[in-house]
mmCIF file of C-alpha atoms in Angstrom:
data_model
loop_
_atom_site.group_PDB
_atom_site.id
_atom_site.type_symbol
_atom_site.label_atom_id
_atom_site.label_comp_id
_atom_site.label_asym_id
_atom_site.label_seq_id
_atom_site.Cartn_x
_atom_site.Cartn_y
_atom_site.Cartn_z
ATOM 1 C CA UNK A 1 -89.109 110.676 -66.469
ATOM 2 C CA UNK A 2 -87.726 107.404 -65.086
ATOM 3 C CA UNK A 3 -84.919 109.219 -63.223
ATOM 4 C CA UNK A 4 -87.508 111.639 -61.846
ATOM 5 C CA UNK A 5 -89.582 108.749 -60.479
ATOM 6 C CA UNK A 6 -86.531 107.030 -59.007
ATOM 7 C CA UNK A 7 -85.343 110.203 -57.226
ATOM 8 C CA UNK A 8 -88.761 110.741 -55.680
ATOM 9 C CA UNK A 9 -88.915 107.105 -54.548
ATOM 10 C CA UNK A 10 -85.503 107.391 -52.845
ATOM 11 C CA UNK A 11 -86.572 110.673 -51.242
ATOM 12 C CA UNK A 12 -89.721 109.033 -49.883
ATOM 13 C CA UNK A 13 -87.742 106.137 -48.391
ATOM 14 C CA UNK A 14 -85.275 108.597 -46.809
ATOM 15 C CA UNK A 15 -88.107 110.586 -45.239
ATOM 16 C CA UNK A 16 -89.644 107.346 -43.988
ATOM 17 C CA UNK A 17 -86.427 106.400 -42.198
ATOM 18 C CA UNK A 18 -85.772 109.958 -40.957
ATOM 19 C CA UNK A 19 -89.270 110.355 -39.498
ATOM 20 C CA UNK A 20 -88.938 106.957 -37.879
ATOM 21 C CA UNK A 21 -85.702 107.954 -36.182
ATOM 22 C CA UNK A 22 -87.360 111.055 -34.730
ATOM 23 C CA UNK A 23 -90.244 109.136 -33.204
ATOM 24 C CA UNK A 24 -89.830 107.957 -29.619
ATOM 25 C CA UNK A 25 -88.625 104.353 -29.448
ATOM 26 C CA UNK A 26 -88.271 101.992 -26.524
ATOM 27 C CA UNK A 27 -86.999 98.520 -25.739
ATOM 28 C CA UNK A 28 -87.594 98.088 -22.008
ATOM 29 C CA UNK A 29 -85.875 95.315 -20.054
ATOM 30 C CA UNK A 30 -85.870 94.484 -16.309
ATOM 31 C CA UNK A 31 -83.177 96.296 -14.340
ATOM 32 C CA UNK A 32 -82.429 98.717 -11.534
ATOM 33 C CA UNK A 33 -80.848 102.092 -10.983
ATOM 34 C CA UNK A 34 -78.472 103.061 -8.166
ATOM 35 C CA UNK A 35 -79.007 106.577 -6.863
ATOM 36 C CA UNK A 36 -76.198 108.861 -5.751
ATOM 37 C CA UNK A 37 -77.236 107.985 -2.183
ATOM 38 C CA UNK A 38 -76.590 104.325 -3.081
ATOM 39 C CA UNK A 39 -80.270 103.342 -2.946
ATOM 40 C CA UNK A 40 -81.374 100.628 -5.384
ATOM 41 C CA UNK A 41 -84.666 101.063 -7.272
ATOM 42 C CA UNK A 42 -85.909 98.166 -9.394
ATOM 43 C CA UNK A 43 -87.961 98.685 -12.546
ATOM 44 C CA UNK A 44 -87.609 98.709 -16.339
ATOM 45 C CA UNK A 45 -84.732 100.278 -18.341
ATOM 46 C CA UNK A 46 -84.674 101.103 -22.048
ATOM 47 C CA UNK A 47 -82.096 98.739 -23.573
ATOM 48 C CA UNK A 48 -80.585 100.520 -26.590
ATOM 49 C CA UNK A 49 -77.290 100.570 -28.491
ATOM 50 C CA UNK A 50 -73.994 100.853 -26.620
ATOM 51 C CA UNK A 51 -73.631 104.509 -27.621
ATOM 52 C CA UNK A 52 -77.159 105.369 -26.490
ATOM 53 C CA UNK A 53 -76.679 103.496 -23.214
ATOM 54 C CA UNK A 54 -73.559 105.566 -22.494
ATOM 55 C CA UNK A 55 -75.460 108.864 -22.807
ATOM 56 C CA UNK A 56 -78.765 108.364 -20.975
ATOM 57 C CA UNK A 57 -80.685 105.947 -18.770
ATOM 58 C CA UNK A 58 -84.449 105.870 -19.408
ATOM 59 C CA UNK A 59 -86.158 104.277 -16.436
ATOM 60 C CA UNK A 60 -89.687 103.267 -15.363
ATOM 61 C CA UNK A 61 -90.684 101.733 -12.055
ATOM 62 C CA UNK A 62 -92.987 99.514 -14.127
ATOM 63 C CA UNK A 63 -93.989 99.379 -17.783
ATOM 64 C CA UNK A 64 -97.185 101.414 -17.260
ATOM 65 C CA UNK A 65 -95.596 104.420 -15.471
ATOM 66 C CA UNK A 66 -94.066 107.529 -16.992
ATOM 67 C CA UNK A 67 -90.466 107.447 -18.145
ATOM 68 C CA UNK A 68 -87.673 109.281 -16.287
ATOM 69 C CA UNK A 69 -84.437 110.082 -18.099
ATOM 70 C CA UNK A 70 -81.203 110.182 -16.105
ATOM 71 C CA UNK A 71 -78.029 111.723 -17.485
ATOM 72 C CA UNK A 72 -74.559 110.642 -16.315
ATOM 73 C CA UNK A 73 -73.911 112.096 -12.879
ATOM 74 C CA UNK A 74 -77.590 112.252 -11.895
ATOM 75 C CA UNK A 75 -77.423 108.638 -10.722
ATOM 76 C CA UNK A 76 -74.508 106.462 -9.607
ATOM 77 C CA UNK A 77 -75.275 103.794 -12.198
ATOM 78 C CA UNK A 78 -77.723 101.243 -13.572
ATOM 79 C CA UNK A 79 -77.819 97.577 -14.515
ATOM 80 C CA UNK A 80 -79.923 95.187 -16.599
ATOM 81 C CA UNK A 81 -80.779 92.146 -14.527
ATOM 82 C CA UNK A 82 -81.454 89.679 -17.350
ATOM 83 C CA UNK A 83 -78.530 90.763 -19.548
ATOM 84 C CA UNK A 84 -75.902 91.577 -16.924
ATOM 85 C CA UNK A 85 -74.774 94.856 -18.507
ATOM 86 C CA UNK A 86 -73.737 97.295 -15.803
ATOM 87 C CA UNK A 87 -73.121 101.037 -16.228
ATOM 88 C CA UNK A 88 -71.526 103.527 -13.830
ATOM 89 C CA UNK A 89 -71.305 107.321 -14.009
ATOM 90 C CA UNK A 90 -67.660 108.279 -14.471
ATOM 91 C CA UNK A 91 -65.765 111.423 -15.433
ATOM 92 C CA UNK A 92 -63.196 110.619 -18.108
ATOM 93 C CA UNK A 93 -60.692 112.606 -20.155
ATOM 94 C CA UNK A 94 -60.493 112.143 -23.927
ATOM 95 C CA UNK A 95 -58.239 114.390 -26.028
ATOM 96 C CA UNK A 96 -57.673 116.611 -22.960
ATOM 97 C CA UNK A 97 -61.425 117.175 -22.589
ATOM 98 C CA UNK A 98 -63.306 116.034 -19.504
ATOM 99 C CA UNK A 99 -66.770 114.538 -19.857
ATOM 100 C CA UNK A 100 -69.123 112.589 -17.625
ATOM 101 C CA UNK A 101 -70.565 109.463 -19.220
ATOM 102 C CA UNK A 102 -71.998 106.071 -18.364
ATOM 103 C CA UNK A 103 -69.098 103.617 -18.676
ATOM 104 C CA UNK A 104 -69.924 99.960 -19.127
ATOM 105 C CA UNK A 105 -68.409 98.102 -16.179
ATOM 106 C CA UNK A 106 -66.778 94.893 -17.443
ATOM 107 C CA UNK A 107 -64.426 93.679 -14.694
ATOM 108 C CA UNK A 108 -64.081 94.428 -10.976
ATOM 109 C CA UNK A 109 -60.726 93.339 -9.613
ATOM 110 C CA UNK A 110 -57.301 94.658 -8.665
ATOM 111 C CA UNK A 111 -57.610 96.536 -11.946
ATOM 112 C CA UNK A 112 -61.134 97.539 -12.974
ATOM 113 C CA UNK A 113 -62.046 97.443 -16.668
ATOM 114 C CA UNK A 114 -64.563 99.776 -18.364
ATOM 115 C CA UNK A 115 -65.747 100.251 -21.936
ATOM 116 C CA UNK A 116 -66.853 103.438 -23.717
ATOM 117 C CA UNK A 117 -68.147 103.520 -27.343
ATOM 118 C CA UNK A 118 -67.335 107.122 -28.243
ATOM 119 C CA UNK A 119 -66.327 108.464 -31.641
ATOM 120 C CA UNK A 120 -63.710 105.733 -31.295
ATOM 121 C CA UNK A 121 -63.946 102.759 -28.966
ATOM 122 C CA UNK A 122 -62.144 103.177 -25.635
ATOM 123 C CA UNK A 123 -61.248 100.829 -22.801
ATOM 124 C CA UNK A 124 -60.391 102.336 -19.412
ATOM 125 C CA UNK A 125 -58.278 100.571 -16.796
ATOM 126 C CA UNK A 126 -58.564 101.822 -13.210
ATOM 127 C CA UNK A 127 -55.466 100.769 -11.311
ATOM 128 C CA UNK A 128 -54.905 100.367 -7.576
ATOM 129 C CA UNK A 129 -54.199 104.079 -7.026
ATOM 130 C CA UNK A 130 -57.404 105.135 -8.832
ATOM 131 C CA UNK A 131 -55.754 106.254 -12.066
ATOM 132 C CA UNK A 132 -57.982 105.860 -15.166
ATOM 133 C CA UNK A 133 -55.796 104.778 -18.090
ATOM 134 C CA UNK A 134 -57.465 104.842 -21.539
ATOM 135 C CA UNK A 135 -56.591 102.887 -24.649
ATOM 136 C CA UNK A 136 -58.052 103.228 -28.123
ATOM 137 C CA UNK A 137 -57.317 102.099 -31.654
ATOM 138 C CA UNK A 138 -57.579 104.438 -34.613
ATOM 139 C CA UNK A 139 -58.920 103.173 -37.960
ATOM 140 C CA UNK A 140 -56.383 101.710 -40.371
ATOM 141 C CA UNK A 141 -54.790 104.232 -42.722
ATOM 142 C CA UNK A 142 -53.576 103.885 -46.301
ATOM 143 C CA UNK A 143 -50.077 105.288 -46.818
ATOM 144 C CA UNK A 144 -47.927 105.676 -49.933
ATOM 145 C CA UNK A 145 -44.552 103.949 -49.619
ATOM 146 C CA UNK A 146 -41.299 105.213 -51.173
ATOM 147 C CA UNK A 147 -41.794 102.887 -54.160
ATOM 148 C CA UNK A 148 -45.265 104.490 -54.721
ATOM 149 C CA UNK A 149 -47.105 101.381 -53.570
ATOM 150 C CA UNK A 150 -50.062 101.677 -51.217
ATOM 151 C CA UNK A 151 -49.779 100.032 -47.828
ATOM 152 C CA UNK A 152 -52.173 99.628 -44.917
ATOM 153 C CA UNK A 153 -50.935 101.106 -41.637
ATOM 154 C CA UNK A 154 -52.468 99.666 -38.476
ATOM 155 C CA UNK A 155 -52.573 101.605 -35.209
ATOM 156 C CA UNK A 156 -51.028 99.400 -32.505
ATOM 157 C CA UNK A 157 -50.062 102.072 -29.979
ATOM 158 C CA UNK A 158 -52.524 100.587 -27.497
ATOM 159 C CA UNK A 159 -50.250 97.546 -27.117
ATOM 160 C CA UNK A 160 -47.587 99.686 -25.439
ATOM 161 C CA UNK A 161 -50.176 101.128 -23.028
ATOM 162 C CA UNK A 162 -51.386 97.614 -22.173
ATOM 163 C CA UNK A 163 -47.820 96.585 -21.409
ATOM 164 C CA UNK A 164 -47.589 99.515 -18.994
ATOM 165 C CA UNK A 165 -50.965 98.726 -17.338
ATOM 166 C CA UNK A 166 -49.954 95.131 -16.586
ATOM 167 C CA UNK A 167 -46.222 95.757 -16.007
ATOM 168 C CA UNK A 168 -46.273 94.229 -12.514
ATOM 169 C CA UNK A 169 -46.982 90.796 -14.027
ATOM 170 C CA UNK A 170 -44.364 89.806 -16.577
ATOM 171 C CA UNK A 171 -46.440 86.988 -18.087
ATOM 172 C CA UNK A 172 -49.558 89.151 -18.522
ATOM 173 C CA UNK A 173 -47.497 92.032 -19.925
ATOM 174 C CA UNK A 174 -46.034 89.619 -22.489
ATOM 175 C CA UNK A 175 -49.552 88.420 -23.393
ATOM 176 C CA UNK A 176 -50.588 92.050 -23.869
ATOM 177 C CA UNK A 177 -48.020 92.583 -26.639
ATOM 178 C CA UNK A 178 -50.170 90.469 -28.996
ATOM 179 C CA UNK A 179 -53.654 91.286 -27.684
ATOM 180 C CA UNK A 180 -56.535 92.048 -30.024
ATOM 181 C CA UNK A 181 -58.491 95.238 -29.466
ATOM 182 C CA UNK A 182 -61.691 93.528 -28.286
ATOM 183 C CA UNK A 183 -63.856 92.844 -25.241
ATOM 184 C CA UNK A 184 -62.664 89.241 -25.084
ATOM 185 C CA UNK A 185 -58.946 90.092 -25.071
ATOM 186 C CA UNK A 186 -59.257 92.906 -22.528
ATOM 187 C CA UNK A 187 -61.350 90.759 -20.184
ATOM 188 C CA UNK A 188 -58.902 87.818 -20.402
ATOM 189 C CA UNK A 189 -55.916 90.047 -19.629
ATOM 190 C CA UNK A 190 -57.616 91.787 -16.693
ATOM 191 C CA UNK A 191 -58.819 88.527 -15.135
ATOM 192 C CA UNK A 192 -55.430 86.850 -15.616
ATOM 193 C CA UNK A 193 -53.727 89.801 -13.929
ATOM 194 C CA UNK A 194 -56.120 89.585 -10.980
ATOM 195 C CA UNK A 195 -55.463 85.854 -10.557
ATOM 196 C CA UNK A 196 -51.703 86.397 -10.412
ATOM 197 C CA UNK A 197 -51.572 89.561 -8.324
ATOM 198 C CA UNK A 198 -54.437 89.174 -5.820
ATOM 199 C CA UNK A 199 -53.114 87.975 -2.468
ATOM 200 C CA UNK A 200 -56.349 88.288 -0.452
ATOM 201 C CA UNK A 201 -58.196 85.517 -2.317
ATOM 202 C CA UNK A 202 -60.995 87.803 -3.503
ATOM 203 C CA UNK A 203 -62.819 86.731 -6.643
ATOM 204 C CA UNK A 204 -62.585 88.806 -9.800
ATOM 205 C CA UNK A 205 -66.136 89.827 -10.815
ATOM 206 C CA UNK A 206 -67.121 89.843 -14.465
ATOM 207 C CA UNK A 207 -70.249 91.875 -15.226
ATOM 208 C CA UNK A 208 -70.403 91.152 -18.944
ATOM 209 C CA UNK A 209 -72.328 87.902 -18.530
ATOM 210 C CA UNK A 210 -74.269 87.408 -21.762
ATOM 211 C CA UNK A 211 -73.506 87.916 -25.410
ATOM 212 C CA UNK A 212 -76.047 90.142 -27.118
ATOM 213 C CA UNK A 213 -77.580 87.703 -29.604
ATOM 214 C CA UNK A 214 -80.709 89.759 -30.202
ATOM 215 C CA UNK A 215 -79.265 92.964 -31.619
ATOM 216 C CA UNK A 216 -80.625 91.882 -35.017
ATOM 217 C CA UNK A 217 -83.961 90.089 -35.048
ATOM 218 C CA UNK A 218 -86.320 88.737 -37.696
ATOM 219 C CA UNK A 219 -90.059 88.424 -38.056
ATOM 220 C CA UNK A 220 -91.900 86.436 -40.703
ATOM 221 C CA UNK A 221 -95.371 86.775 -42.189
ATOM 222 C CA UNK A 222 -97.693 84.874 -44.480
ATOM 223 C CA UNK A 223 -100.578 86.567 -46.224
ATOM 224 C CA UNK A 224 -103.365 86.200 -48.744
ATOM 225 C CA UNK A 225 -105.611 88.618 -50.525
ATOM 226 C CA UNK A 226 -106.662 90.042 -53.859
ATOM 227 C CA UNK A 227 -104.538 91.635 -56.588
ATOM 228 C CA UNK A 228 -105.943 94.052 -59.164
ATOM 229 C CA UNK A 229 -103.818 94.077 -62.349
ATOM 230 C CA UNK A 230 -103.662 96.773 -64.994
ATOM 231 C CA UNK A 231 -101.347 96.131 -67.940
ATOM 232 C CA UNK A 232 -101.163 98.263 -71.105
ATOM 233 C CA UNK A 233 -99.628 96.169 -73.894
ATOM 234 C CA UNK A 234 -97.158 97.950 -76.128
ATOM 235 C CA UNK A 235 -97.150 96.706 -79.714
ATOM 236 C CA UNK A 236 -93.321 96.723 -79.779
ATOM 237 C CA UNK A 237 -93.254 94.190 -76.942
ATOM 238 C CA UNK A 238 -95.816 91.784 -78.477
ATOM 239 C CA UNK A 239 -94.680 89.419 -81.210
ATOM 240 C CA UNK A 240 -96.264 86.606 -83.222
ATOM 241 C CA UNK A 241 -94.994 83.080 -82.720
ATOM 242 C CA UNK A 242 -93.279 81.840 -85.884
ATOM 243 C CA UNK A 243 -93.612 85.157 -87.781
ATOM 244 C CA UNK A 244 -91.036 87.848 -88.470
ATOM 245 C CA UNK A 245 -90.768 89.760 -85.155
ATOM 246 C CA UNK A 246 -90.543 93.044 -87.069
ATOM 247 C CA UNK A 247 -94.227 92.741 -88.013
ATOM 248 C CA UNK A 248 -96.316 94.620 -85.487
ATOM 249 C CA UNK A 249 -99.884 93.831 -84.542
ATOM 250 C CA UNK A 250 -100.800 97.388 -85.400
ATOM 251 C CA UNK A 251 -99.550 96.780 -88.948
ATOM 252 C CA UNK A 252 -101.778 93.745 -89.403
ATOM 253 C CA UNK A 253 -104.904 95.537 -88.319
ATOM 254 C CA UNK A 254 -104.106 98.578 -90.411
ATOM 255 C CA UNK A 255 -103.699 101.101 -87.605
ATOM 256 C CA UNK A 256 -100.538 102.974 -86.632
ATOM 257 C CA UNK A 257 -100.806 102.715 -82.847
ATOM 258 C CA UNK A 258 -98.189 101.936 -80.211
ATOM 259 C CA UNK A 259 -100.482 101.020 -77.351
ATOM 260 C CA UNK A 260 -102.865 98.102 -77.374
ATOM 261 C CA UNK A 261 -105.861 97.879 -75.011
ATOM 262 C CA UNK A 262 -105.427 97.855 -71.236
ATOM 263 C CA UNK A 263 -105.717 94.423 -69.680
ATOM 264 C CA UNK A 264 -107.499 94.537 -66.338
ATOM 265 C CA UNK A 265 -107.923 91.445 -64.185
ATOM 266 C CA UNK A 266 -108.463 90.440 -60.583
ATOM 267 C CA UNK A 267 -106.977 87.325 -59.004
ATOM 268 C CA UNK A 268 -106.179 85.934 -55.549
ATOM 269 C CA UNK A 269 -102.605 86.447 -54.311
ATOM 270 C CA UNK A 270 -100.585 84.570 -51.690
ATOM 271 C CA UNK A 271 -97.234 85.588 -50.298
ATOM 272 C CA UNK A 272 -94.508 85.422 -47.682
ATOM 273 C CA UNK A 273 -92.376 88.187 -46.204
ATOM 274 C CA UNK A 274 -89.404 88.483 -43.879
ATOM 275 C CA UNK A 275 -88.533 91.559 -41.821
ATOM 276 C CA UNK A 276 -85.178 92.473 -40.272
ATOM 277 C CA UNK A 277 -85.008 94.965 -37.408
ATOM 278 C CA UNK A 278 -82.943 95.997 -34.386
ATOM 279 C CA UNK A 279 -84.857 96.573 -31.108
ATOM 280 C CA UNK A 280 -81.828 98.307 -29.574
ATOM 281 C CA UNK A 281 -81.423 100.702 -32.500
ATOM 282 C CA UNK A 282 -84.868 101.476 -33.945
ATOM 283 C CA UNK A 283 -87.526 98.956 -33.041
ATOM 284 C CA UNK A 284 -90.255 100.292 -35.311
ATOM 285 C CA UNK A 285 -88.192 100.424 -38.514
ATOM 286 C CA UNK A 286 -87.608 97.196 -40.419
ATOM 287 C CA UNK A 287 -86.210 96.125 -43.776
ATOM 288 C CA UNK A 288 -88.729 93.974 -45.644
ATOM 289 C CA UNK A 289 -88.301 91.238 -48.254
ATOM 290 C CA UNK A 290 -91.525 90.052 -49.866
ATOM 291 C CA UNK A 291 -92.423 87.339 -52.407
ATOM 292 C CA UNK A 292 -95.881 86.627 -53.805
ATOM 293 C CA UNK A 293 -97.638 84.690 -56.584
ATOM 294 C CA UNK A 294 -100.763 85.573 -58.523
ATOM 295 C CA UNK A 295 -102.154 85.423 -62.069
ATOM 296 C CA UNK A 296 -102.834 88.013 -64.743
ATOM 297 C CA UNK A 297 -105.073 87.665 -67.776
ATOM 298 C CA UNK A 298 -106.720 89.717 -70.482
ATOM 299 C CA UNK A 299 -109.633 89.152 -72.816
ATOM 300 C CA UNK A 300 -110.187 92.358 -74.759
ATOM 301 C CA UNK A 301 -111.494 93.481 -78.118
ATOM 302 C CA UNK A 302 -109.635 96.095 -80.101
ATOM 303 C CA UNK A 303 -111.728 97.726 -82.819
ATOM 304 C CA UNK A 304 -110.310 100.483 -85.030
ATOM 305 C CA UNK A 305 -113.095 100.832 -87.581
ATOM 306 C CA UNK A 306 -115.679 98.827 -89.432
ATOM 307 C CA UNK A 307 -112.960 97.071 -91.413
ATOM 308 C CA UNK A 308 -110.450 96.283 -88.629
ATOM 309 C CA UNK A 309 -111.163 94.186 -85.568
ATOM 310 C CA UNK A 310 -108.956 92.103 -83.276
ATOM 311 C CA UNK A 311 -109.291 90.110 -80.088
ATOM 312 C CA UNK A 312 -106.513 89.570 -77.571
ATOM 313 C CA UNK A 313 -106.408 86.760 -75.047
ATOM 314 C CA UNK A 314 -103.377 86.329 -72.806
ATOM 315 C CA UNK A 315 -102.586 84.959 -69.349
ATOM 316 C CA UNK A 316 -99.545 84.443 -67.165
ATOM 317 C CA UNK A 317 -98.423 83.473 -63.693
ATOM 318 C CA UNK A 318 -96.909 86.512 -61.964
ATOM 319 C CA UNK A 319 -94.101 86.474 -59.406
ATOM 320 C CA UNK A 320 -93.736 89.717 -57.418
ATOM 321 C CA UNK A 321 -90.640 90.416 -55.322
ATOM 322 C CA UNK A 322 -90.312 93.478 -53.099
ATOM 323 C CA UNK A 323 -87.518 95.035 -51.032
ATOM 324 C CA UNK A 324 -88.285 98.082 -48.913
ATOM 325 C CA UNK A 325 -88.453 99.790 -45.539
ATOM 326 C CA UNK A 326 -91.436 99.635 -43.172
ATOM 327 C CA UNK A 327 -92.162 101.968 -40.287
ATOM 328 C CA UNK A 328 -94.664 100.815 -37.667
ATOM 329 C CA UNK A 329 -95.975 103.538 -35.382
ATOM 330 C CA UNK A 330 -95.776 102.269 -31.752
ATOM 331 C CA UNK A 331 -99.248 103.221 -30.491
ATOM 332 C CA UNK A 332 -100.221 100.211 -28.383
ATOM 333 C CA UNK A 333 -101.702 97.016 -29.745
ATOM 334 C CA UNK A 334 -103.214 98.695 -32.797
ATOM 335 C CA UNK A 335 -100.273 99.976 -34.862
ATOM 336 C CA UNK A 336 -100.477 101.886 -38.171
ATOM 337 C CA UNK A 337 -97.661 101.171 -40.618
ATOM 338 C CA UNK A 338 -96.305 102.560 -43.869
ATOM 339 C CA UNK A 339 -93.838 101.053 -46.317
ATOM 340 C CA UNK A 340 -92.032 101.885 -49.568
ATOM 341 C CA UNK A 341 -89.400 100.320 -51.793
ATOM 342 C CA UNK A 342 -88.602 98.619 -55.081
ATOM 343 C CA UNK A 343 -90.728 95.987 -56.816
ATOM 344 C CA UNK A 344 -89.729 93.307 -59.322
ATOM 345 C CA UNK A 345 -92.293 91.379 -61.357
ATOM 346 C CA UNK A 346 -91.608 88.327 -63.522
ATOM 347 C CA UNK A 347 -94.252 86.983 -65.914
ATOM 348 C CA UNK A 348 -94.128 83.164 -66.020
ATOM 349 C CA UNK A 349 -95.764 80.788 -68.515
ATOM 350 C CA UNK A 350 -97.048 83.571 -70.733
ATOM 351 C CA UNK A 351 -99.477 82.352 -73.385
ATOM 352 C CA UNK A 352 -101.859 84.189 -75.663
ATOM 353 C CA UNK A 353 -103.675 84.403 -78.967
ATOM 354 C CA UNK A 354 -104.630 87.218 -81.303
ATOM 355 C CA UNK A 355 -107.549 86.970 -83.740
ATOM 356 C CA UNK A 356 -107.539 89.531 -86.525
ATOM 357 C CA UNK A 357 -110.530 90.215 -88.782
ATOM 358 C CA UNK A 358 -110.309 92.790 -91.547
ATOM 359 C CA UNK A 359 -110.993 93.156 -95.232
ATOM 360 C CA UNK A 360 -107.314 92.546 -95.896
ATOM 361 C CA UNK A 361 -106.711 89.678 -93.422
ATOM 362 C CA UNK A 362 -109.962 87.859 -92.629
ATOM 363 C CA UNK A 363 -110.025 85.459 -89.674
ATOM 364 C CA UNK A 364 -106.315 85.268 -88.896
ATOM 365 C CA UNK A 365 -105.383 83.513 -85.642
ATOM 366 C CA UNK A 366 -101.908 83.944 -84.150
ATOM 367 C CA UNK A 367 -100.151 82.700 -81.045
ATOM 368 C CA UNK A 368 -98.564 85.724 -79.400
ATOM 369 C CA UNK A 369 -95.879 86.263 -76.767
ATOM 370 C CA UNK A 370 -93.860 89.046 -75.163
ATOM 371 C CA UNK A 371 -90.255 90.071 -75.820
ATOM 372 C CA UNK A 372 -89.695 91.305 -72.277
ATOM 373 C CA UNK A 373 -91.316 89.627 -69.289
ATOM 374 C CA UNK A 374 -89.561 91.310 -66.376
ATOM 375 C CA UNK A 375 -90.630 94.611 -64.853
ATOM 376 C CA UNK A 376 -88.908 96.861 -62.306
ATOM 377 C CA UNK A 377 -90.777 99.526 -60.396
ATOM 378 C CA UNK A 378 -91.605 101.005 -57.031
ATOM 379 C CA UNK A 379 -94.339 100.424 -54.493
ATOM 380 C CA UNK A 380 -95.947 102.052 -51.504
ATOM 381 C CA UNK A 381 -98.048 100.510 -48.788
ATOM 382 C CA UNK A 382 -100.173 101.515 -45.814
ATOM 383 C CA UNK A 383 -101.930 99.361 -43.274
ATOM 384 C CA UNK A 384 -102.612 98.558 -39.670
ATOM 385 C CA UNK A 385 -101.567 95.648 -37.458
ATOM 386 C CA UNK A 386 -103.006 94.275 -34.244
ATOM 387 C CA UNK A 387 -100.569 92.866 -31.695
ATOM 388 C CA UNK A 388 -101.329 89.394 -30.347
ATOM 389 C CA UNK A 389 -99.534 87.364 -27.692
ATOM 390 C CA UNK A 390 -95.949 86.111 -28.060
ATOM 391 C CA UNK A 391 -95.002 88.958 -30.441
ATOM 392 C CA UNK A 392 -97.369 87.695 -33.165
ATOM 393 C CA UNK A 393 -99.782 89.987 -34.995
ATOM 394 C CA UNK A 394 -102.410 90.153 -37.711
ATOM 395 C CA UNK A 395 -102.473 92.975 -40.240
ATOM 396 C CA UNK A 396 -104.445 94.509 -43.070
ATOM 397 C CA UNK A 397 -102.487 96.274 -45.848
ATOM 398 C CA UNK A 398 -103.093 98.098 -49.092
ATOM 399 C CA UNK A 399 -100.230 98.002 -51.633
ATOM 400 C CA UNK A 400 -99.833 99.983 -54.844
ATOM 401 C CA UNK A 401 -97.062 99.193 -57.355
ATOM 402 C CA UNK A 402 -96.053 100.927 -60.568
ATOM 403 C CA UNK A 403 -93.634 98.744 -62.551
ATOM 404 C CA UNK A 404 -92.506 101.040 -65.335
ATOM 405 C CA UNK A 405 -88.967 102.108 -64.394
ATOM 406 C CA UNK A 406 -87.280 99.968 -67.063
ATOM 407 C CA UNK A 407 -90.181 99.092 -69.364
ATOM 408 C CA UNK A 408 -92.353 100.767 -71.982
ATOM 409 C CA UNK A 409 -95.380 98.683 -71.025
ATOM 410 C CA UNK A 410 -97.031 100.212 -67.944
ATOM 411 C CA UNK A 411 -97.746 97.351 -65.517
ATOM 412 C CA UNK A 412 -99.524 98.513 -62.398
ATOM 413 C CA UNK A 413 -101.234 96.592 -59.664
ATOM 414 C CA UNK A 414 -102.775 97.076 -56.260
ATOM 415 C CA UNK A 415 -103.285 94.541 -53.479
ATOM 416 C CA UNK A 416 -105.523 94.206 -50.468
ATOM 417 C CA UNK A 417 -103.831 91.800 -48.041
ATOM 418 C CA UNK A 418 -104.650 90.075 -44.769
ATOM 419 C CA UNK A 419 -101.584 88.629 -43.054
ATOM 420 C CA UNK A 420 -100.247 86.945 -39.933
ATOM 421 C CA UNK A 421 -96.847 87.786 -38.431
ATOM 422 C CA UNK A 422 -95.014 85.302 -36.210
#
């Protein structure tokens, strides 16, 4: 049963992520497109991952107008004005196959430098005669040596191509023999070559002007609300302080039962959560970490017959920790959201008493405790948020958690939360 629940939880999270990836996303930044007639049109461009940027340019003249998608070849190029990234339509050849893509323009000089994030990363060098020379680096491979030991083989064939590209400058060609396969190394080599070989005094232009420090972003929230607890004590988990732990409560009251009464209680809850997301990849999907504190108590009577009666009183401080995925539907300022993941609950400072009255044991009072105080389960959540200024928001959420994946005692709770995201 536990494996069945876990499989369905994982399936739900997968569907949550899959549906989120299908929904239209956007991350518009100021920029301009250059038409094939070399006209410049300013507006807003969807700033996505490097691979997405190489395949399509989604453009709006302003944020309120309809989106127009341009494929490579339909426009000359496009550029983000606040980031500096610059893309040009180019026809390239990879593995003897021609394709037209948006290449990221890194350096304009005697040799132009471009970047393409295909199935493998490629850099293209356009020399003075217009030849496009590609370099790439294959993933490291594990090989078996003659002595049957495993060794890591690194692909360094690109170093020979770099030496050929910069052959007219001995010092730069020597530098290329030890170059890393990275933006920084390729830009340094290309600029150094321009400085040594340019005789007209023209400046070498670098278009990669800013490091992308916002690919991964965080948001934080604080919240308060009400938690409704429902805990069914199992007699195997309850023990008497100072008495043989093999003696069950059910034995003392003369009834062969595994489950004791359900403990239902309602208490305030406060919490904090952190969300991690990537606006360039999938803005509406975030990974959530959540921590909250509340209380749980019970005060129940358990009567078997006229000759057996008991009263249970127990309370604890509850810590709830959650880790899951949230999808927020981008529908304007008012945004519905759903969430699912795993929940961990720790009972802290558990204290309780059991009073037993029967013909056999009249008026017995015991201090009781629990063998196991940690619970692992799953949760689901639905709510709605309202966007405020400066990327802050307020939200209302309903959370349901079933913490019985690793425990015989069913601990369930639901929450109604009002939060603020900043």
